[in-house]
CSV table of C-alpha atoms and ligand atoms in Angstrom, one decimal:
chain,number,residue,atom,x,y,z
H,1,MET,CA,-20.0,-91.3,-42.1
H,2,ALA,CA,-16.6,-91.1,-43.8
H,3,SER,CA,-17.8,-92.7,-47.0
H,4,LEU,CA,-21.0,-90.8,-47.6
H,5,LYS,CA,-19.4,-87.5,-46.5
H,6,GLU,CA,-16.3,-88.2,-48.6
H,7,LYS,CA,-18.4,-89.1,-51.6
H,8,LEU,CA,-20.4,-85.9,-51.3
H,9,ALA,CA,-17.2,-83.9,-50.8
H,10,GLN,CA,-15.8,-85.3,-54.0
H,11,GLN,CA,-19.0,-84.6,-56.0
H,12,ILE,CA,-20.0,-81.2,-54.7
H,13,PRO,CA,-17.4,-78.9,-56.4
H,14,GLY,CA,-18.2,-80.5,-59.8
H,15,LEU,CA,-21.9,-80.2,-59.3
H,16,ARG,CA,-21.7,-76.6,-58.3
H,17,GLU,CA,-19.7,-75.8,-61.4
H,18,GLU,CA,-22.1,-77.7,-63.6
H,19,ILE,CA,-25.1,-75.7,-62.3
H,20,LYS,CA,-23.2,-72.4,-62.4
H,21,ASN,CA,-22.3,-72.9,-66.0
H,22,PHE,CA,-25.8,-74.2,-66.9
H,23,LEU,CA,-27.4,-71.1,-65.4
H,24,ALA,CA,-24.9,-68.7,-67.0
H,25,GLU,CA,-25.7,-70.2,-70.4
H,26,HIS,CA,-29.4,-71.0,-70.2
H,27,GLY,CA,-30.7,-69.2,-67.1
H,28,ASP,CA,-33.0,-66.9,-69.2
H,29,LYS,CA,-34.9,-69.7,-71.0
H,30,GLU,CA,-38.5,-70.5,-70.1
H,31,ILE,CA,-39.6,-74.0,-68.8
H,32,SER,CA,-43.1,-73.3,-67.8
H,33,SER,CA,-46.0,-70.9,-68.1
H,34,VAL,CA,-48.8,-70.5,-65.6
H,35,LYS,CA,-52.6,-70.4,-66.2
H,36,ILE,CA,-54.9,-68.6,-63.8
H,37,SER,CA,-56.6,-72.0,-63.1
H,38,GLN,CA,-53.2,-73.3,-61.9
H,39,ALA,CA,-52.7,-70.3,-59.6
H,40,TYR,CA,-56.0,-71.2,-58.0
H,41,GLY,CA,-55.4,-74.9,-58.4
H,42,GLY,CA,-52.6,-75.7,-56.0
H,43,MET,CA,-50.0,-74.9,-58.7
H,44,ARG,CA,-50.5,-78.3,-60.3
H,45,GLY,CA,-48.1,-78.9,-63.1
H,46,VAL,CA,-46.2,-75.6,-62.7
H,47,ARG,CA,-42.5,-76.4,-63.2
H,48,ALA,CA,-40.8,-73.9,-60.9
H,49,MET,CA,-38.5,-75.9,-58.6
H,50,VAL,CA,-35.5,-78.2,-58.8
H,51,CYS,CA,-35.2,-81.7,-57.2
H,52,ASP,CA,-32.5,-84.1,-58.3
H,53,THR,CA,-33.0,-86.9,-55.8
H,54,SER,CA,-36.0,-88.4,-57.6
H,55,GLU,CA,-38.7,-87.7,-60.2
H,56,VAL,CA,-42.2,-88.9,-60.9
H,57,PRO,CA,-43.0,-89.1,-64.6
H,58,PRO,CA,-46.9,-89.4,-64.7
H,59,ASP,CA,-46.7,-92.5,-67.0
H,60,LYS,CA,-44.0,-94.3,-65.0
H,61,GLY,CA,-44.1,-93.4,-61.4
H,62,LEU,CA,-41.2,-93.0,-59.0
H,63,LEU,CA,-37.6,-93.0,-60.3
H,64,ILE,CA,-34.9,-92.6,-57.7
H,65,ARG,CA,-31.9,-91.0,-59.4
H,66,GLY,CA,-33.2,-92.4,-62.6
H,67,ILE,CA,-33.7,-95.9,-61.4
H,68,PRO,CA,-37.3,-97.2,-61.4
H,69,ILE,CA,-38.5,-98.0,-57.8
H,70,GLY,CA,-39.5,-101.5,-59.0
H,71,GLU,CA,-35.8,-102.3,-59.5
H,72,LEU,CA,-34.9,-101.2,-56.0
H,73,THR,CA,-37.3,-103.4,-53.9
H,74,GLU,CA,-34.6,-105.8,-52.7
H,75,LYS,CA,-32.3,-103.0,-51.4
H,76,TYR,CA,-31.8,-101.8,-47.8
H,77,PRO,CA,-33.4,-98.4,-47.0
H,78,GLU,CA,-29.9,-97.2,-46.1
H,79,GLU,CA,-28.8,-98.0,-49.7
H,80,ILE,CA,-31.6,-95.8,-50.9
H,81,PHE,CA,-30.6,-92.9,-48.7
H,82,TYR,CA,-27.0,-93.2,-50.1
H,83,LEU,CA,-28.5,-93.3,-53.6
H,84,LEU,CA,-30.7,-90.3,-53.0
H,85,CYS,CA,-27.8,-88.2,-51.7
H,86,THR,CA,-25.1,-89.2,-54.2
H,87,GLY,CA,-26.9,-90.6,-57.2
H,88,GLU,CA,-25.0,-93.9,-56.8
H,89,LEU,CA,-25.7,-97.1,-54.9
H,90,PRO,CA,-23.1,-97.7,-52.1
H,91,ALA,CA,-20.4,-100.3,-52.4
H,92,LYS,CA,-20.6,-103.0,-49.7
H,93,ASP,CA,-18.2,-101.3,-47.4
H,94,ASP,CA,-19.9,-97.9,-47.8
H,95,LEU,CA,-23.2,-99.5,-46.9
H,96,ALA,CA,-21.7,-101.1,-43.8
H,97,ASP,CA,-20.2,-97.8,-42.9
H,98,LEU,CA,-23.5,-96.0,-43.1
H,99,GLN,CA,-25.3,-98.7,-41.2
H,100,LYS,CA,-22.7,-98.3,-38.4
H,101,GLU,CA,-23.2,-94.5,-38.4
H,102,PHE,CA,-27.0,-95.1,-37.9
H,103,SER,CA,-26.3,-97.7,-35.2
H,104,ASP,CA,-23.8,-95.4,-33.3
H,105,ARG,CA,-26.2,-92.4,-33.3
H,106,CYS,CA,-29.5,-94.1,-32.5
H,107,GLU,CA,-29.8,-93.2,-28.8
H,108,VAL,CA,-32.6,-90.8,-28.1
H,109,PRO,CA,-32.1,-88.1,-25.5
H,110,GLY,CA,-34.0,-88.7,-22.3
H,111,TYR,CA,-36.0,-85.5,-22.4
H,112,VAL,CA,-37.7,-86.6,-25.6
H,113,TRP,CA,-39.5,-89.4,-23.7
H,114,LYS,CA,-40.4,-87.0,-20.9
H,115,VAL,CA,-42.0,-84.6,-23.4
H,116,LEU,CA,-43.9,-87.5,-25.0
H,117,GLU,CA,-45.1,-88.8,-21.7
H,118,ALA,CA,-46.4,-85.3,-20.8
H,119,MET,CA,-48.7,-85.3,-23.9
H,120,PRO,CA,-52.4,-86.2,-23.6
H,121,SER,CA,-52.7,-90.0,-23.9
H,122,GLU,CA,-55.1,-89.7,-26.9
H,123,SER,CA,-52.6,-87.6,-28.9
H,124,HIS,CA,-52.3,-88.5,-32.5
H,125,PRO,CA,-49.2,-90.6,-33.1
H,126,MET,CA,-48.1,-88.2,-35.8
H,127,CYS,CA,-48.3,-85.3,-33.4
H,128,MET,CA,-46.2,-87.2,-30.9
H,129,PHE,CA,-43.6,-88.2,-33.5
H,130,ASN,CA,-43.3,-84.7,-35.0
H,131,THR,CA,-43.1,-83.2,-31.5
H,132,ALA,CA,-40.3,-85.5,-30.6
H,133,ILE,CA,-38.4,-84.4,-33.7
H,134,LEU,CA,-39.0,-80.7,-33.0
H,135,VAL,CA,-38.0,-80.9,-29.4
H,136,MET,CA,-34.6,-82.3,-30.5
H,137,GLU,CA,-33.8,-79.1,-32.3
H,138,ASN,CA,-31.5,-78.3,-29.4
H,139,GLU,CA,-29.2,-81.0,-30.8
H,140,SER,CA,-28.7,-79.2,-34.1
H,141,VAL,CA,-25.0,-79.0,-35.2
H,142,PHE,CA,-26.1,-76.7,-38.1
H,143,ARG,CA,-27.5,-74.1,-35.7
H,144,LYS,CA,-24.5,-74.1,-33.5
H,145,ARG,CA,-22.1,-73.8,-36.4
H,146,TYR,CA,-24.2,-71.1,-38.0
H,147,ASP,CA,-24.2,-69.1,-34.8
H,148,GLU,CA,-20.4,-69.4,-34.6
H,149,GLY,CA,-20.2,-68.1,-38.2
H,150,MET,CA,-19.6,-70.7,-40.9
H,151,LYS,CA,-19.0,-70.2,-44.6
H,152,LYS,CA,-21.9,-70.8,-47.0
H,153,THR,CA,-19.8,-73.4,-48.8
H,154,GLU,CA,-19.7,-75.4,-45.6
H,155,TYR,CA,-23.4,-75.5,-44.9
H,156,TRP,CA,-24.0,-79.0,-46.2
H,157,GLU,CA,-21.5,-80.6,-43.7
H,158,PRO,CA,-23.5,-79.8,-40.5
H,159,MET,CA,-26.7,-80.4,-42.4
H,160,LEU,CA,-25.5,-83.9,-43.2
H,161,GLU,CA,-24.4,-84.3,-39.6
H,162,ASP,CA,-27.9,-83.3,-38.4
H,163,CYS,CA,-29.6,-85.5,-40.9
H,164,LEU,CA,-27.6,-88.6,-39.9
H,165,ASN,CA,-28.2,-87.9,-36.2
H,166,LEU,CA,-31.9,-87.5,-36.9
H,167,LEU,CA,-32.5,-90.4,-39.2
H,168,ALA,CA,-30.6,-92.7,-36.9
H,169,LYS,CA,-33.0,-91.9,-34.1
H,170,LEU,CA,-36.3,-92.1,-36.0
H,171,PRO,CA,-36.9,-95.8,-35.7
H,172,ASN,CA,-36.2,-95.7,-32.0
H,173,ILE,CA,-38.6,-92.7,-31.5
H,174,ALA,CA,-41.3,-94.1,-33.8
H,175,ALA,CA,-41.2,-97.5,-32.1
H,176,GLY,CA,-41.3,-95.7,-28.7
H,177,VAL,CA,-44.3,-93.7,-29.7
H,178,TYR,CA,-46.1,-96.9,-30.8
H,179,ARG,CA,-45.5,-98.7,-27.6
H,180,MET,CA,-46.4,-95.7,-25.4
H,181,ARG,CA,-49.5,-94.6,-27.3
H,182,PHE,CA,-51.0,-98.0,-27.7
H,183,GLY,CA,-50.1,-99.5,-24.2
H,184,LYS,CA,-47.7,-102.1,-25.6
H,185,GLY,CA,-45.5,-102.1,-22.5
H,186,LYS,CA,-41.9,-100.8,-22.0
H,187,ARG,CA,-39.9,-99.5,-24.8
H,188,ILE,CA,-37.6,-102.0,-26.5
H,189,GLU,CA,-34.0,-100.9,-26.7
H,190,PRO,CA,-32.4,-101.0,-30.2
H,191,LYS,CA,-30.1,-103.9,-31.1
H,192,LYS,CA,-26.7,-102.5,-32.3
H,193,ASP,CA,-26.2,-105.3,-34.9
H,194,LEU,CA,-29.5,-104.9,-36.7
H,195,ASP,CA,-29.9,-102.8,-39.8
H,196,TRP,CA,-32.1,-99.7,-39.7
H,197,GLY,CA,-35.3,-101.4,-41.0
H,198,ALA,CA,-35.0,-104.6,-39.0
H,199,ASN,CA,-34.2,-102.7,-35.9
H,200,TYR,CA,-37.4,-100.7,-36.3
H,201,ALA,CA,-39.4,-103.9,-36.8
H,202,TYR,CA,-37.7,-105.4,-33.7
H,203,MET,CA,-38.3,-102.3,-31.5
H,204,LEU,CA,-42.0,-102.3,-32.4
H,205,GLY,CA,-42.2,-105.6,-30.6
H,206,VAL,CA,-44.3,-107.3,-33.3
H,207,ASP,CA,-43.9,-111.1,-33.2
H,208,ASP,CA,-41.8,-112.0,-36.2
H,209,PRO,CA,-40.7,-115.7,-36.1
H,210,ASP,CA,-39.8,-116.0,-39.7
H,211,GLY,CA,-38.3,-112.5,-40.3
H,212,ASN,CA,-41.0,-111.6,-42.9
H,213,PHE,CA,-42.2,-108.6,-40.9
H,214,ALA,CA,-38.7,-107.2,-40.9
H,215,LYS,CA,-38.5,-107.9,-44.7
H,216,MET,CA,-41.8,-106.1,-45.2
H,217,MET,CA,-40.5,-103.2,-43.1
H,218,ARG,CA,-37.4,-102.7,-45.2
H,219,LEU,CA,-39.6,-102.8,-48.3
H,220,TYR,CA,-42.0,-100.2,-46.7
H,221,LEU,CA,-39.1,-97.9,-45.9
H,222,VAL,CA,-37.6,-98.2,-49.4
H,223,LEU,CA,-40.9,-97.6,-51.2
H,224,HIS,CA,-41.9,-94.4,-49.2
H,225,SER,CA,-38.5,-92.8,-49.2
H,226,ASP,CA,-39.0,-89.9,-51.7
H,227,HIS,CA,-41.4,-88.7,-54.3
H,228,GLU,CA,-39.8,-85.7,-56.0
H,229,GLY,CA,-40.0,-82.2,-54.7
H,230,GLY,CA,-43.4,-80.8,-55.2
H,231,ASN,CA,-45.6,-82.9,-52.8
H,232,VAL,CA,-46.7,-81.2,-49.6
H,233,SER,CA,-44.2,-82.7,-47.2
H,234,ALA,CA,-41.2,-82.5,-49.5
H,235,HIS,CA,-42.0,-79.0,-50.6
H,236,THR,CA,-42.7,-77.8,-47.0
H,237,SER,CA,-39.5,-79.1,-45.6
H,238,HIS,CA,-37.6,-77.7,-48.6
H,239,CYS,CA,-39.2,-74.3,-48.1
H,240,VAL,CA,-38.5,-74.2,-44.4
H,241,ALA,CA,-34.9,-75.4,-44.8
H,242,SER,CA,-34.4,-72.7,-47.5
H,243,ALA,CA,-34.7,-70.1,-44.7
H,244,LEU,CA,-31.6,-71.9,-43.2
H,245,SER,CA,-33.8,-73.4,-40.5
H,246,ASP,CA,-32.1,-76.6,-39.5
H,247,ALA,CA,-33.1,-80.2,-40.3
H,248,TYR,CA,-35.1,-80.7,-37.0
H,249,TYR,CA,-37.3,-77.7,-37.9
H,250,ALA,CA,-37.6,-78.6,-41.5
H,251,VAL,CA,-38.3,-82.3,-41.2
H,252,SER,CA,-40.9,-81.7,-38.4
H,253,ALA,CA,-42.6,-79.1,-40.6
H,254,GLY,CA,-42.7,-81.4,-43.6
H,255,LEU,CA,-44.1,-84.3,-41.6
H,256,ASN,CA,-46.9,-82.0,-40.3
H,257,GLY,CA,-47.9,-81.8,-43.9
H,258,LEU,CA,-47.7,-85.6,-44.3
H,259,ALA,CA,-50.2,-85.8,-41.4
H,260,GLY,CA,-53.0,-84.4,-43.7
H,261,PRO,CA,-55.7,-86.9,-44.9
H,262,LEU,CA,-55.1,-86.0,-48.6
H,263,HIS,CA,-51.4,-86.8,-48.2
H,264,GLY,CA,-49.8,-89.3,-45.8
H,265,LEU,CA,-52.8,-89.8,-43.6
H,266,ALA,CA,-54.5,-91.5,-46.5
H,267,ASN,CA,-52.9,-94.8,-45.6
H,268,GLN,CA,-54.9,-94.8,-42.3
H,269,GLU,CA,-58.1,-94.0,-44.2
H,270,CYS,CA,-57.5,-96.8,-46.8
H,271,LEU,CA,-57.4,-99.7,-44.5
H,272,LYS,CA,-60.3,-98.3,-42.5
H,273,TRP,CA,-62.3,-98.4,-45.8
H,274,VAL,CA,-61.2,-102.0,-46.5
H,275,ILE,CA,-62.0,-103.1,-43.0
H,276,GLU,CA,-65.5,-101.6,-43.4
H,277,VAL,CA,-66.0,-103.6,-46.5
H,278,HIS,CA,-64.8,-106.8,-44.7
H,279,LYS,CA,-67.2,-106.1,-41.8
H,280,LYS,CA,-70.2,-105.2,-43.9
H,281,PHE,CA,-70.0,-108.3,-46.2
H,282,LYS,CA,-68.5,-110.6,-43.5
H,283,GLY,CA,-65.5,-111.4,-45.7
H,284,VAL,CA,-64.5,-110.8,-49.3
H,285,PRO,CA,-67.5,-109.3,-51.1
H,286,THR,CA,-68.7,-110.2,-54.6
H,287,ASP,CA,-67.7,-107.8,-57.5
H,288,GLU,CA,-71.2,-106.4,-57.5
H,289,GLN,CA,-71.2,-105.7,-53.7
H,290,LEU,CA,-67.9,-104.0,-53.9
H,291,LYS,CA,-68.9,-101.9,-56.8
H,292,GLN,CA,-72.0,-100.7,-55.0
H,293,PHE,CA,-69.9,-100.0,-51.8
H,294,ALA,CA,-67.6,-97.8,-53.9
H,295,TRP,CA,-70.5,-95.9,-55.4
H,296,ASP,CA,-72.0,-95.4,-52.0
H,297,THR,CA,-68.7,-93.9,-50.8
H,298,LEU,CA,-68.6,-91.5,-53.8
H,299,ASN,CA,-72.3,-90.7,-53.6
H,300,SER,CA,-71.9,-89.7,-49.9
H,301,GLY,CA,-69.4,-87.1,-51.1
H,302,LYS,CA,-66.3,-88.9,-49.9
H,303,VAL,CA,-63.2,-89.9,-51.9
H,304,ILE,CA,-62.0,-93.5,-52.2
H,305,PRO,CA,-58.8,-93.5,-50.3
H,306,GLY,CA,-55.7,-94.9,-51.9
H,307,TYR,CA,-56.9,-94.0,-55.4
H,308,GLY,CA,-56.0,-91.0,-57.5
H,309,HIS,CA,-52.9,-88.9,-57.6
H,310,ALA,CA,-51.9,-85.3,-58.3
H,311,VAL,CA,-49.2,-86.4,-60.7
H,312,LEU,CA,-49.4,-90.1,-61.5
H,313,ARG,CA,-51.6,-91.3,-64.3
H,314,VAL,CA,-50.8,-95.1,-64.0
H,315,THR,CA,-50.9,-97.7,-61.3
H,316,ASP,CA,-48.3,-96.6,-58.7
H,317,PRO,CA,-45.3,-98.9,-59.0
H,318,ARG,CA,-45.0,-98.8,-55.2
H,319,TYR,CA,-48.5,-100.3,-55.0
H,320,THR,CA,-47.4,-103.0,-57.5
H,321,ALA,CA,-44.4,-103.8,-55.3
H,322,PHE,CA,-46.6,-104.1,-52.1
H,323,ARG,CA,-49.1,-106.3,-54.1
H,324,ALA,CA,-46.3,-108.6,-55.2
H,325,PHE,CA,-45.1,-108.9,-51.6
H,326,GLY,CA,-48.7,-109.7,-50.5
H,327,GLN,CA,-49.2,-112.3,-53.2
H,328,LYS,CA,-46.0,-114.0,-52.0
H,329,HIS,CA,-46.5,-113.9,-48.3
H,330,MET,CA,-50.3,-113.6,-47.5
H,331,ALA,CA,-52.3,-114.6,-50.6
H,332,ASP,CA,-54.9,-116.3,-48.3
H,333,ASP,CA,-55.5,-113.3,-46.0
H,334,PRO,CA,-59.1,-112.0,-46.7
H,335,ILE,CA,-58.0,-108.4,-46.0
H,336,PHE,CA,-55.3,-108.7,-48.7
H,337,GLN,CA,-57.8,-110.4,-51.0
H,338,ILE,CA,-60.2,-107.4,-50.6
H,339,VAL,CA,-57.4,-105.0,-51.4
H,340,ASP,CA,-56.7,-107.0,-54.5
H,341,LYS,CA,-60.3,-107.1,-55.5
H,342,VAL,CA,-60.6,-103.3,-55.0
H,343,TYR,CA,-57.9,-103.0,-57.6
H,344,THR,CA,-60.1,-104.8,-60.2
H,345,ILE,CA,-63.2,-102.8,-59.4
H,346,VAL,CA,-62.5,-99.3,-58.2
H,347,PRO,CA,-60.6,-97.9,-61.3
H,348,GLY,CA,-63.7,-98.8,-63.4
H,349,VAL,CA,-66.0,-97.0,-60.9
H,350,LEU,CA,-63.8,-93.9,-60.8
H,351,LYS,CA,-63.7,-93.8,-64.6
H,352,GLU,CA,-67.5,-93.9,-64.7
H,353,HIS,CA,-67.7,-91.3,-62.0
H,354,GLY,CA,-65.6,-89.2,-64.3
H,355,LYS,CA,-64.0,-86.8,-61.8
H,356,ALA,CA,-60.6,-88.2,-60.7
H,357,LYS,CA,-57.9,-87.6,-63.3
H,358,ASN,CA,-56.2,-90.8,-62.3
H,359,PRO,CA,-58.4,-93.8,-61.4
H,360,TRP,CA,-55.5,-96.0,-60.4
H,361,PRO,CA,-54.2,-96.9,-56.9
H,362,ASN,CA,-51.4,-95.0,-55.2
H,363,VAL,CA,-49.0,-96.3,-52.7
H,364,ASP,CA,-51.4,-96.0,-49.8
H,365,ALA,CA,-53.9,-98.5,-51.3
H,366,GLY,CA,-51.9,-101.6,-50.5
H,367,SER,CA,-49.5,-100.9,-47.6
H,368,GLY,CA,-52.1,-101.1,-44.8
H,369,ALA,CA,-53.2,-104.7,-45.6
H,370,LEU,CA,-49.6,-105.9,-45.2
H,371,LEU,CA,-49.1,-104.1,-41.8
H,372,TYR,CA,-52.5,-105.4,-40.6
H,373,HIS,CA,-51.5,-109.0,-41.6
H,374,TYR,CA,-48.5,-108.8,-39.3
H,375,GLY,CA,-50.5,-107.6,-36.4
H,376,LEU,CA,-49.9,-103.8,-36.6
H,377,LYS,CA,-53.6,-103.0,-36.4
H,378,GLU,CA,-53.5,-99.4,-35.1
H,379,PHE,CA,-54.4,-97.4,-38.2
H,380,SER,CA,-53.6,-94.0,-36.7
H,381,TYR,CA,-50.0,-95.2,-36.5
H,382,TYR,CA,-49.5,-95.9,-40.2
H,383,THR,CA,-48.5,-92.4,-41.2
H,384,VAL,CA,-45.6,-92.6,-38.6
H,385,LEU,CA,-44.2,-95.5,-40.5
H,386,PHE,CA,-44.5,-93.5,-43.7
H,387,SER,CA,-42.7,-90.6,-42.0
H,388,VAL,CA,-39.7,-92.6,-40.9
H,389,SER,CA,-39.2,-93.4,-44.5
H,390,ARG,CA,-40.0,-90.1,-46.0
H,391,ALA,CA,-37.6,-88.3,-43.7
H,392,MET,CA,-34.8,-89.9,-45.9
H,393,GLY,CA,-36.2,-88.1,-48.9
H,394,MET,CA,-36.5,-84.8,-47.1
H,395,CYS,CA,-33.0,-85.0,-45.6
H,396,SER,CA,-31.4,-85.9,-48.9
H,397,GLN,CA,-33.1,-83.0,-50.6
H,398,MET,CA,-32.0,-80.7,-47.9
H,399,ILE,CA,-28.4,-81.9,-48.0
H,400,VAL,CA,-28.3,-81.4,-51.8
H,401,SER,CA,-29.9,-77.9,-51.5
H,402,ARG,CA,-27.3,-76.8,-48.9
H,403,ALA,CA,-24.5,-78.3,-51.0
H,404,MET,CA,-25.7,-76.4,-54.1
H,405,GLY,CA,-26.3,-73.2,-52.1
H,406,TYR,CA,-29.9,-72.8,-53.2
H,407,PRO,CA,-31.5,-69.6,-52.0
H,408,ILE,CA,-34.5,-68.9,-49.8
H,409,GLU,CA,-37.8,-69.7,-51.5
H,410,ARG,CA,-40.0,-66.7,-52.3
H,411,PRO,CA,-42.5,-67.2,-55.1
H,412,LYS,CA,-44.7,-64.3,-56.0
H,413,SER,CA,-48.4,-64.4,-55.0
H,414,SER,CA,-51.1,-62.4,-56.8
H,415,THR,CA,-54.4,-60.9,-55.6
H,416,THR,CA,-57.6,-61.8,-57.4
H,417,LYS,CA,-57.8,-58.1,-58.3
H,418,TRP,CA,-54.4,-58.2,-60.0
H,419,LEU,CA,-55.3,-61.4,-61.8
H,420,LYS,CA,-58.6,-59.9,-63.1
H,421,ALA,CA,-56.7,-56.8,-64.2
H,422,GLN,CA,-54.3,-58.9,-66.2
H,423,VAL,CA,-57.1,-60.4,-68.3
H,424,GLY,CA,-59.4,-57.4,-68.4
H,425,ALA,CA,-62.1,-59.2,-66.4
N,1,HAX,N1,-62.2,-90.7,-55.0
N,1,HAX,C1,-63.1,-89.8,-55.3
N,1,HAX,N2,-62.9,-88.6,-55.9
N,1,HAX,C2,-61.6,-88.4,-56.3
N,1,HAX,C3,-60.5,-89.3,-56.0
N,1,HAX,C4,-60.9,-90.5,-55.3
N,1,HAX,N3,-59.9,-91.3,-55.0
N,1,HAX,N4,-59.4,-88.8,-56.5
N,1,HAX,C5,-59.7,-87.6,-57.0
N,1,HAX,N5,-61.0,-87.3,-56.9
N,1,HAX,C6,-61.8,-86.1,-57.3
N,1,HAX,C7,-61.2,-84.9,-56.5
N,1,HAX,O1,-61.7,-84.9,-55.2
N,1,HAX,C8,-61.6,-83.8,-57.4
N,1,HAX,O2,-62.9,-83.5,-57.1
N,1,HAX,P1,-63.5,-82.0,-57.1
N,1,HAX,O3,-63.3,-81.5,-58.5
N,1,HAX,O4,-64.9,-82.1,-56.6
N,1,HAX,O5,-62.6,-81.2,-56.1
N,1,HAX,C9,-61.5,-84.4,-58.8
N,1,HAX,O6,-61.6,-85.8,-58.6
N,1,HAX,C10,-60.2,-84.0,-59.5
N,1,HAX,O7,-59.1,-84.4,-58.7
N,1,HAX,P2,-57.7,-84.8,-59.3
N,1,HAX,O8,-57.2,-83.6,-60.1
N,1,HAX,O9,-57.8,-86.1,-60.0
N,1,HAX,O10,-56.8,-85.1,-58.0
N,1,HAX,P3,-56.1,-84.0,-57.1
N,1,HAX,O11,-54.7,-83.8,-57.7
N,1,HAX,O12,-56.9,-82.8,-56.9
N,1,HAX,O13,-55.9,-84.8,-55.8
N,1,HAX,C11,-55.5,-86.7,-54.4
N,1,HAX,C12,-55.1,-85.9,-55.7
N,1,HAX,C13,-54.5,-87.8,-54.2
N,1,HAX,C14,-55.6,-85.8,-53.2
N,1,HAX,C15,-56.9,-87.3,-54.7
N,1,HAX,O14,-56.8,-88.2,-55.8
N,1,HAX,C16,-57.5,-88.0,-53.5
N,1,HAX,O15,-58.2,-87.3,-52.7
N,1,HAX,N6,-57.4,-89.3,-53.4
N,1,HAX,C17,-57.8,-90.1,-52.2
N,1,HAX,C18,-56.9,-89.8,-51.1
N,1,HAX,C19,-55.5,-90.4,-51.3
N,1,HAX,O16,-55.4,-91.6,-51.7
N,1,HAX,N7,-54.5,-89.7,-50.9
N,1,HAX,C20,-53.1,-90.2,-51.0
N,1,HAX,C21,-52.3,-89.7,-52.2
N,1,HAX,C22,-50.9,-90.3,-52.2
N,1,HAX,C23,-50.1,-89.5,-51.2
N,1,HAX,O17,-49.8,-88.4,-51.3
N,1,HAX,N8,-49.7,-90.2,-50.2
N,1,HAX,O18,-49.0,-89.5,-49.2
């Protein structure tokens, strides 16, 4: 931890000064105005919060600390976490240091397994995963230090400590949930010498003779790590943490949002849709068949999962990265071929349908086919994989927020009566 903590300790005083001066000079200037339609419309496009770890320009897609995600696909997830927190990629020694921190802290307290074992056997894997995180709240260093009375300027240190402890354990917990929930046999203990992503792949127990599943897992964890601050999971965890709730409360809360079908659960829905296509047409359909299937989905009042986005207006570069991996490693797999064909047909259908503001694929459109190829066929587990990765984004955002001393969130809501009065309606 020395390196990441030292790096943050070096950066934080300068960053605090920068924001203080910026606010003193420009704090009164306006950056956004709000229409009534936005107040009723999920606050789309309202700029009213700060997130420095990443941004999503609608015409480009995810930039992590200014670097396009497409340029980071060969990195380890641990490098991405360091980048999210500090704005810089780690040097070789710093990466080794962070990997050792994760390895040293990966053991999961025994009571977590007991709680999971006591849950109904048909519990959703996301509910099991989020419960495991919440039940570990008792481990929070932040809460203990807060109860002892720590200075506000020190908040980020135990927050970092909690986040490292939590992130280190997530692959172990997630793999344990997989094996328990889907009857895969005993839990597999972590290997101390494996990196975070490869260890997760190893503990799942998926056969991986050539190491490509581990490679895919690292890519998966890199691509899902963060997506600026306004999405449901990031915003929820940020809001909860702003009350000085610790990382266990805040990450669990954020992931409960990720478990919704319009957000992280979409990846389970996507592959389900693709498998339905495969089953119905007994293989890869023709263009016409696929077009008709897409129309049937829309006409039955459902969305086409994996397509559209609240912010993006181009093909999600994370989808592009998964597609490139699929083309390299599984071009002959019919499920991957269907996913690829969907990309050539569905945007046209959605454009003709005329509702979705963005007819292009998001990250969830491609990831499931890759997991399926490697034998991870339990769709309801897919959002847990997403969660392990997205926890890095939530944690980095919380560390930065505590470092900068950002206050409790409290936007103002309005009644319909008040809104009507404002416009004389
Ligand atoms: N298929 C059919 N209709 C769609 C659609 C799709 N893929 N995407 C959007 N629309 C519809 C919306 O349902 C909405 O219809 P109503 O006016 O009848 O409510 C209309 O088009 C306008 O929606 P929008 O402004 O383009 O999109 P939103 O910001 O409201 O919603 C969603 C963004 C991602 C939720 C939406 O595109 C969707 O439901 N997509 C399918 C589910 C999905 O892929 N979710 C994962 C998103 C990525 C993510 O967060 N992962 O975690």
